mmCIF file of C-alpha atoms and ligand atoms in Angstrom:
data_model
loop_
_atom_site.group_PDB
_atom_site.id
_atom_site.type_symbol
_atom_site.label_atom_id
_atom_site.label_comp_id
_atom_site.label_asym_id
_atom_site.label_seq_id
_atom_site.Cartn_x
_atom_site.Cartn_y
_atom_site.Cartn_z
ATOM 1 C CA MET A 30 -46.090 -66.335 24.242
ATOM 2 C CA SER A 31 -42.767 -65.810 26.528
ATOM 3 C CA TYR A 32 -40.164 -63.297 25.633
ATOM 4 C CA SER A 33 -36.735 -64.533 23.939
ATOM 5 C CA LEU A 34 -33.660 -62.272 24.988
ATOM 6 C CA TYR A 35 -31.058 -61.652 21.969
ATOM 7 C CA TRP A 36 -27.812 -60.615 21.467
ATOM 8 C CA ALA A 37 -27.688 -57.074 19.899
ATOM 9 C CA ASP A 38 -26.557 -58.877 16.438
ATOM 10 C CA ARG A 39 -29.581 -60.315 17.010
ATOM 11 C CA LYS A 40 -28.552 -64.130 18.022
ATOM 12 C CA SER A 41 -30.413 -66.178 20.712
ATOM 13 C CA THR A 42 -29.527 -66.166 24.406
ATOM 14 C CA PRO A 43 -28.884 -69.241 25.736
ATOM 15 C CA TRP A 44 -31.628 -68.146 28.652
ATOM 16 C CA SER A 45 -35.228 -67.294 29.101
ATOM 17 C CA LEU A 46 -36.027 -64.213 30.449
ATOM 18 C CA GLY A 47 -36.204 -64.587 34.319
ATOM 19 C CA LYS A 48 -37.266 -61.466 36.544
ATOM 20 C CA ILE A 49 -36.717 -57.618 35.905
ATOM 21 C CA VAL A 50 -35.446 -56.061 38.501
ATOM 22 C CA CYS A 51 -36.015 -52.347 38.616
ATOM 23 C CA VAL A 52 -34.065 -49.730 40.623
ATOM 24 C CA GLY A 53 -36.385 -46.438 41.638
ATOM 25 C CA ARG A 54 -34.768 -42.814 42.009
ATOM 26 C CA ASN A 55 -31.354 -44.250 41.427
ATOM 27 C CA TYR A 56 -30.349 -40.989 39.811
ATOM 28 C CA ALA A 57 -31.212 -37.439 41.997
ATOM 29 C CA GLU A 58 -32.186 -35.190 38.838
ATOM 30 C CA HIS A 59 -35.382 -37.504 38.156
ATOM 31 C CA ALA A 60 -35.893 -38.182 41.949
ATOM 32 C CA LYS A 61 -36.405 -34.239 41.855
ATOM 33 C CA GLU A 62 -38.282 -33.947 38.614
ATOM 34 C CA LEU A 63 -41.685 -35.648 40.386
ATOM 35 C CA ASN A 64 -41.028 -34.192 43.204
ATOM 36 C CA ASN A 65 -39.779 -37.050 45.753
ATOM 37 C CA PRO A 66 -37.120 -37.701 48.478
ATOM 38 C CA ILE A 67 -33.582 -38.911 47.169
ATOM 39 C CA PRO A 68 -33.755 -42.659 48.778
ATOM 40 C CA THR A 69 -30.785 -43.327 51.181
ATOM 41 C CA GLU A 70 -30.133 -46.365 49.800
ATOM 42 C CA PRO A 71 -31.603 -48.565 46.188
ATOM 43 C CA LEU A 72 -35.421 -48.652 45.969
ATOM 44 C CA LEU A 73 -36.114 -52.179 44.340
ATOM 45 C CA PHE A 74 -39.271 -53.389 42.714
ATOM 46 C CA ILE A 75 -39.881 -56.893 40.108
ATOM 47 C CA LYS A 76 -41.500 -56.836 36.690
ATOM 48 C CA PRO A 77 -42.675 -60.293 35.657
ATOM 49 C CA ALA A 78 -41.048 -62.053 32.359
ATOM 50 C CA THR A 79 -44.385 -61.041 30.468
ATOM 51 C CA ALA A 80 -43.949 -57.143 30.929
ATOM 52 C CA ALA A 81 -41.070 -57.843 27.892
ATOM 53 C CA VAL A 82 -41.377 -56.888 24.359
ATOM 54 C CA ASP A 83 -38.912 -56.163 21.411
ATOM 55 C CA ILE A 84 -38.027 -52.799 21.632
ATOM 56 C CA GLU A 85 -37.943 -52.231 18.388
ATOM 57 C CA LYS A 86 -41.092 -53.671 17.252
ATOM 58 C CA PRO A 87 -44.452 -51.334 17.408
ATOM 59 C CA PHE A 88 -45.881 -51.767 20.663
ATOM 60 C CA SER A 89 -48.829 -50.135 22.446
ATOM 61 C CA LEU A 90 -49.316 -48.333 25.354
ATOM 62 C CA PRO A 91 -52.210 -49.279 28.186
ATOM 63 C CA LYS A 92 -55.587 -46.885 26.615
ATOM 64 C CA ASP A 93 -57.620 -45.015 29.048
ATOM 65 C CA LYS A 94 -54.689 -45.043 31.875
ATOM 66 C CA GLY A 95 -53.152 -41.725 32.154
ATOM 67 C CA GLU A 96 -50.474 -40.378 31.103
ATOM 68 C CA CYS A 97 -47.703 -43.379 30.192
ATOM 69 C CA HIS A 98 -44.240 -42.275 30.523
ATOM 70 C CA HIS A 99 -40.907 -43.310 29.008
ATOM 71 C CA GLU A 100 -37.723 -44.313 31.597
ATOM 72 C CA ALA A 101 -35.081 -45.295 29.627
ATOM 73 C CA GLU A 102 -32.573 -46.756 31.278
ATOM 74 C CA ILE A 103 -29.702 -49.176 30.827
ATOM 75 C CA ALA A 104 -30.710 -52.739 30.969
ATOM 76 C CA ILE A 105 -27.701 -55.613 32.262
ATOM 77 C CA LEU A 106 -28.346 -59.252 31.991
ATOM 78 C CA VAL A 107 -27.260 -61.540 34.454
ATOM 79 C CA GLY A 108 -25.545 -64.719 33.481
ATOM 80 C CA ASP A 109 -25.091 -67.216 35.929
ATOM 81 C CA THR A 110 -26.730 -67.454 39.201
ATOM 82 C CA ILE A 111 -24.995 -64.204 41.831
ATOM 83 C CA SER A 112 -26.082 -64.522 45.729
ATOM 84 C CA LYS A 113 -24.550 -62.152 48.459
ATOM 85 C CA VAL A 114 -21.599 -61.095 46.151
ATOM 86 C CA ALA A 115 -19.188 -57.868 47.064
ATOM 87 C CA PRO A 116 -19.708 -54.851 44.781
ATOM 88 C CA GLU A 117 -15.828 -55.773 43.536
ATOM 89 C CA ASN A 118 -17.297 -59.138 42.328
ATOM 90 C CA ALA A 119 -20.679 -57.771 41.205
ATOM 91 C CA MET A 120 -19.484 -57.591 37.504
ATOM 92 C CA ASP A 121 -18.448 -61.379 37.226
ATOM 93 C CA LYS A 122 -21.328 -62.720 36.073
ATOM 94 C CA VAL A 123 -22.926 -59.926 34.065
ATOM 95 C CA VAL A 124 -23.235 -60.954 30.502
ATOM 96 C CA GLY A 125 -24.371 -58.070 28.670
ATOM 97 C CA ALA A 126 -26.019 -54.207 28.730
ATOM 98 C CA GLY A 127 -28.742 -53.114 26.767
ATOM 99 C CA ILE A 128 -31.579 -50.423 26.724
ATOM 100 C CA ALA A 129 -34.709 -50.665 28.327
ATOM 101 C CA LEU A 130 -37.920 -48.671 28.798
ATOM 102 C CA ASP A 131 -39.620 -49.344 32.404
ATOM 103 C CA LEU A 132 -42.649 -47.479 30.884
ATOM 104 C CA THR A 133 -45.106 -46.142 33.678
ATOM 105 C CA LEU A 134 -48.634 -45.353 34.496
ATOM 106 C CA ARG A 135 -47.645 -41.749 35.531
ATOM 107 C CA ASP A 136 -50.957 -40.826 37.005
ATOM 108 C CA LEU A 137 -52.045 -44.200 38.185
ATOM 109 C CA GLN A 138 -48.675 -44.558 40.175
ATOM 110 C CA SER A 139 -49.385 -41.237 41.737
ATOM 111 C CA LYS A 140 -52.405 -42.399 42.797
ATOM 112 C CA LEU A 141 -51.075 -45.590 44.376
ATOM 113 C CA LYS A 142 -48.437 -43.267 45.666
ATOM 114 C CA GLU A 143 -50.708 -41.329 48.110
ATOM 115 C CA LYS A 144 -52.039 -44.104 49.067
ATOM 116 C CA GLY A 145 -49.160 -45.566 50.075
ATOM 117 C CA HIS A 146 -50.063 -48.745 48.201
ATOM 118 C CA PRO A 147 -47.391 -51.106 45.627
ATOM 119 C CA TRP A 148 -47.041 -49.960 42.510
ATOM 120 C CA GLU A 149 -47.314 -53.418 40.084
ATOM 121 C CA VAL A 150 -50.615 -51.756 38.386
ATOM 122 C CA ALA A 151 -48.512 -48.801 37.357
ATOM 123 C CA LYS A 152 -45.596 -50.358 36.533
ATOM 124 C CA ALA A 153 -45.680 -53.935 35.718
ATOM 125 C CA PHE A 154 -48.451 -54.359 32.769
ATOM 126 C CA ASP A 155 -47.949 -56.468 29.520
ATOM 127 C CA ALA A 156 -45.497 -54.341 27.465
ATOM 128 C CA SER A 157 -44.241 -52.396 30.226
ATOM 129 C CA ALA A 158 -40.764 -53.622 29.512
ATOM 130 C CA PRO A 159 -39.393 -53.287 26.096
ATOM 131 C CA LEU A 160 -36.065 -54.250 25.874
ATOM 132 C CA SER A 161 -33.286 -54.441 23.349
ATOM 133 C CA GLY A 162 -30.765 -57.119 22.753
ATOM 134 C CA PHE A 163 -27.925 -57.152 25.154
ATOM 135 C CA VAL A 164 -24.139 -56.199 23.673
ATOM 136 C CA PRO A 165 -21.767 -58.930 25.520
ATOM 137 C CA CYS A 166 -19.527 -57.410 27.811
ATOM 138 C CA GLU A 167 -16.357 -57.646 25.456
ATOM 139 C CA ILE A 168 -17.610 -54.994 23.184
ATOM 140 C CA MET A 169 -19.080 -52.988 25.835
ATOM 141 C CA GLY A 170 -16.353 -52.999 28.208
ATOM 142 C CA ASP A 171 -16.163 -53.116 32.021
ATOM 143 C CA GLU A 172 -19.741 -51.178 32.249
ATOM 144 C CA PRO A 173 -21.851 -49.478 29.942
ATOM 145 C CA ILE A 174 -21.597 -45.736 30.752
ATOM 146 C CA GLY A 175 -24.440 -44.209 29.308
ATOM 147 C CA ILE A 176 -27.844 -43.474 27.862
ATOM 148 C CA GLU A 177 -29.590 -40.982 25.579
ATOM 149 C CA PHE A 178 -33.504 -41.450 24.457
ATOM 150 C CA GLU A 179 -35.363 -39.020 21.705
ATOM 151 C CA VAL A 180 -38.806 -38.880 21.192
ATOM 152 C CA ASN A 181 -39.388 -37.474 17.307
ATOM 153 C CA GLY A 182 -35.927 -36.539 16.864
ATOM 154 C CA GLU A 183 -36.141 -34.525 20.339
ATOM 155 C CA LEU A 184 -33.370 -35.682 22.730
ATOM 156 C CA ARG A 185 -35.318 -35.869 26.139
ATOM 157 C CA GLN A 186 -33.277 -37.931 28.408
ATOM 158 C CA LYS A 187 -29.584 -38.208 28.472
ATOM 159 C CA GLY A 188 -27.840 -40.071 31.398
ATOM 160 C CA ASP A 189 -24.358 -41.651 32.535
ATOM 161 C CA THR A 190 -23.199 -43.942 35.389
ATOM 162 C CA SER A 191 -21.220 -40.623 37.243
ATOM 163 C CA MET A 192 -25.059 -39.424 38.327
ATOM 164 C CA MET A 193 -26.065 -42.429 39.531
ATOM 165 C CA LEU A 194 -26.565 -42.509 43.262
ATOM 166 C CA THR A 195 -25.485 -46.356 43.136
ATOM 167 C CA SER A 196 -23.105 -47.617 41.127
ATOM 168 C CA ILE A 197 -24.432 -50.706 38.953
ATOM 169 C CA PRO A 198 -21.682 -53.083 40.829
ATOM 170 C CA GLU A 199 -23.524 -51.524 44.206
ATOM 171 C CA LEU A 200 -26.549 -52.115 42.417
ATOM 172 C CA ILE A 201 -26.010 -56.073 42.050
ATOM 173 C CA SER A 202 -24.151 -56.337 45.289
ATOM 174 C CA TYR A 203 -27.726 -54.716 47.356
ATOM 175 C CA ILE A 204 -29.684 -56.856 45.276
ATOM 176 C CA SER A 205 -28.292 -59.919 45.616
ATOM 177 C CA HIS A 206 -28.471 -59.390 49.108
ATOM 178 C CA ILE A 207 -31.859 -59.247 49.466
ATOM 179 C CA PHE A 208 -32.768 -61.944 46.389
ATOM 180 C CA THR A 209 -30.520 -64.244 44.112
ATOM 181 C CA LEU A 210 -30.244 -62.983 40.717
ATOM 182 C CA GLU A 211 -30.476 -65.788 38.008
ATOM 183 C CA ALA A 212 -29.086 -66.311 34.288
ATOM 184 C CA GLY A 213 -31.783 -64.694 32.431
ATOM 185 C CA ASP A 214 -32.576 -61.997 34.916
ATOM 186 C CA VAL A 215 -32.517 -58.198 33.670
ATOM 187 C CA ILE A 216 -31.767 -55.540 35.788
ATOM 188 C CA LEU A 217 -33.534 -51.951 35.442
ATOM 189 C CA THR A 218 -30.864 -49.510 37.137
ATOM 190 C CA GLY A 219 -32.705 -46.521 36.586
ATOM 191 C CA THR A 220 -33.727 -43.454 34.586
ATOM 192 C CA PRO A 221 -32.142 -39.947 34.324
ATOM 193 C CA ALA A 222 -34.431 -36.981 34.318
ATOM 194 C CA GLY A 223 -36.605 -36.291 31.437
ATOM 195 C CA VAL A 224 -39.026 -38.777 31.823
ATOM 196 C CA GLY A 225 -42.620 -37.718 30.103
ATOM 197 C CA PRO A 226 -45.872 -39.023 28.382
ATOM 198 C CA LEU A 227 -45.596 -41.041 25.190
ATOM 199 C CA LYS A 228 -48.288 -41.312 22.831
ATOM 200 C CA GLU A 229 -49.623 -43.250 19.677
ATOM 201 C CA GLY A 230 -47.231 -42.887 16.786
ATOM 202 C CA ASP A 231 -44.049 -41.773 18.842
ATOM 203 C CA GLU A 232 -41.158 -42.569 17.342
ATOM 204 C CA PHE A 233 -38.206 -43.153 19.383
ATOM 205 C CA ARG A 234 -34.471 -43.765 19.633
ATOM 206 C CA ALA A 235 -32.165 -44.788 21.916
ATOM 207 C CA ASN A 236 -28.393 -45.079 22.044
ATOM 208 C CA LEU A 237 -26.203 -47.260 24.659
ATOM 209 C CA LEU A 238 -22.755 -45.472 25.092
ATOM 210 C CA GLY A 239 -19.696 -47.654 26.282
ATOM 211 C CA ARG A 240 -16.992 -46.114 29.032
ATOM 212 C CA ASP A 241 -15.124 -44.253 26.573
ATOM 213 C CA GLY A 242 -18.609 -42.407 25.177
ATOM 214 C CA GLU A 243 -18.561 -44.141 21.679
ATOM 215 C CA THR A 244 -22.074 -45.292 20.999
ATOM 216 C CA ARG A 245 -22.099 -49.319 21.221
ATOM 217 C CA LEU A 246 -25.749 -49.506 20.582
ATOM 218 C CA THR A 247 -29.053 -47.909 18.586
ATOM 219 C CA VAL A 248 -32.350 -48.884 18.699
ATOM 220 C CA THR A 249 -35.731 -47.429 17.213
ATOM 221 C CA GLY A 250 -38.726 -47.792 17.692
ATOM 222 C CA CYS A 251 -42.537 -46.574 17.636
ATOM 223 C CA ILE A 252 -45.689 -46.588 19.712
ATOM 224 C CA GLN A 253 -48.724 -48.284 17.741
ATOM 225 C CA SER A 254 -51.198 -45.956 16.449
HETATM 226 ZN ZN1 ZN B 23 -37.195 -46.611 36.421
#
């Protein structure tokens, strides 16, 4: 069943979900916590549309695949074709912001990294990209600014765009010079420090903050047990 993108008020968007473009290690503190070098340019990978599930409906983690980590991320919804755009115009065709989890099979990813193999098996599996509804740009303002993620009432991750190695407009510009972004594509902009394993029965809550620091969107969800 294909995933339906929706606005934060639950109305449907005119677009079907395309590709989910992810950026790795966009917050220096997160690169450090996994003993990864800080990249000199954005590190990109893609999840297929089939990876998406509704973040507010219970979802399951892969069984017997080792630790599955939460990476809470600011998600950006693209509303029109973007190709070879300059950073100063990069937000023109962005229509909304939301919350995503870039779920990662960390043990498996470590093994793949050791061998120098691609990450897809650890990153692109079914339900690896829980997505929230999107807050339209008119409500969000120019750019979302921060994200907070709690598991079972404990704050695990908190980050804002000032901590990003590559800003959201620069990221969109960079991506658009490699491949075309289309209406319905979603960009996951990297995760702040504090990633860790999720387990069956965990309950989580995430907030998306606007430029004024105010919460623009809150979602809650749980891991199916
Ligand atoms: Zn990530």
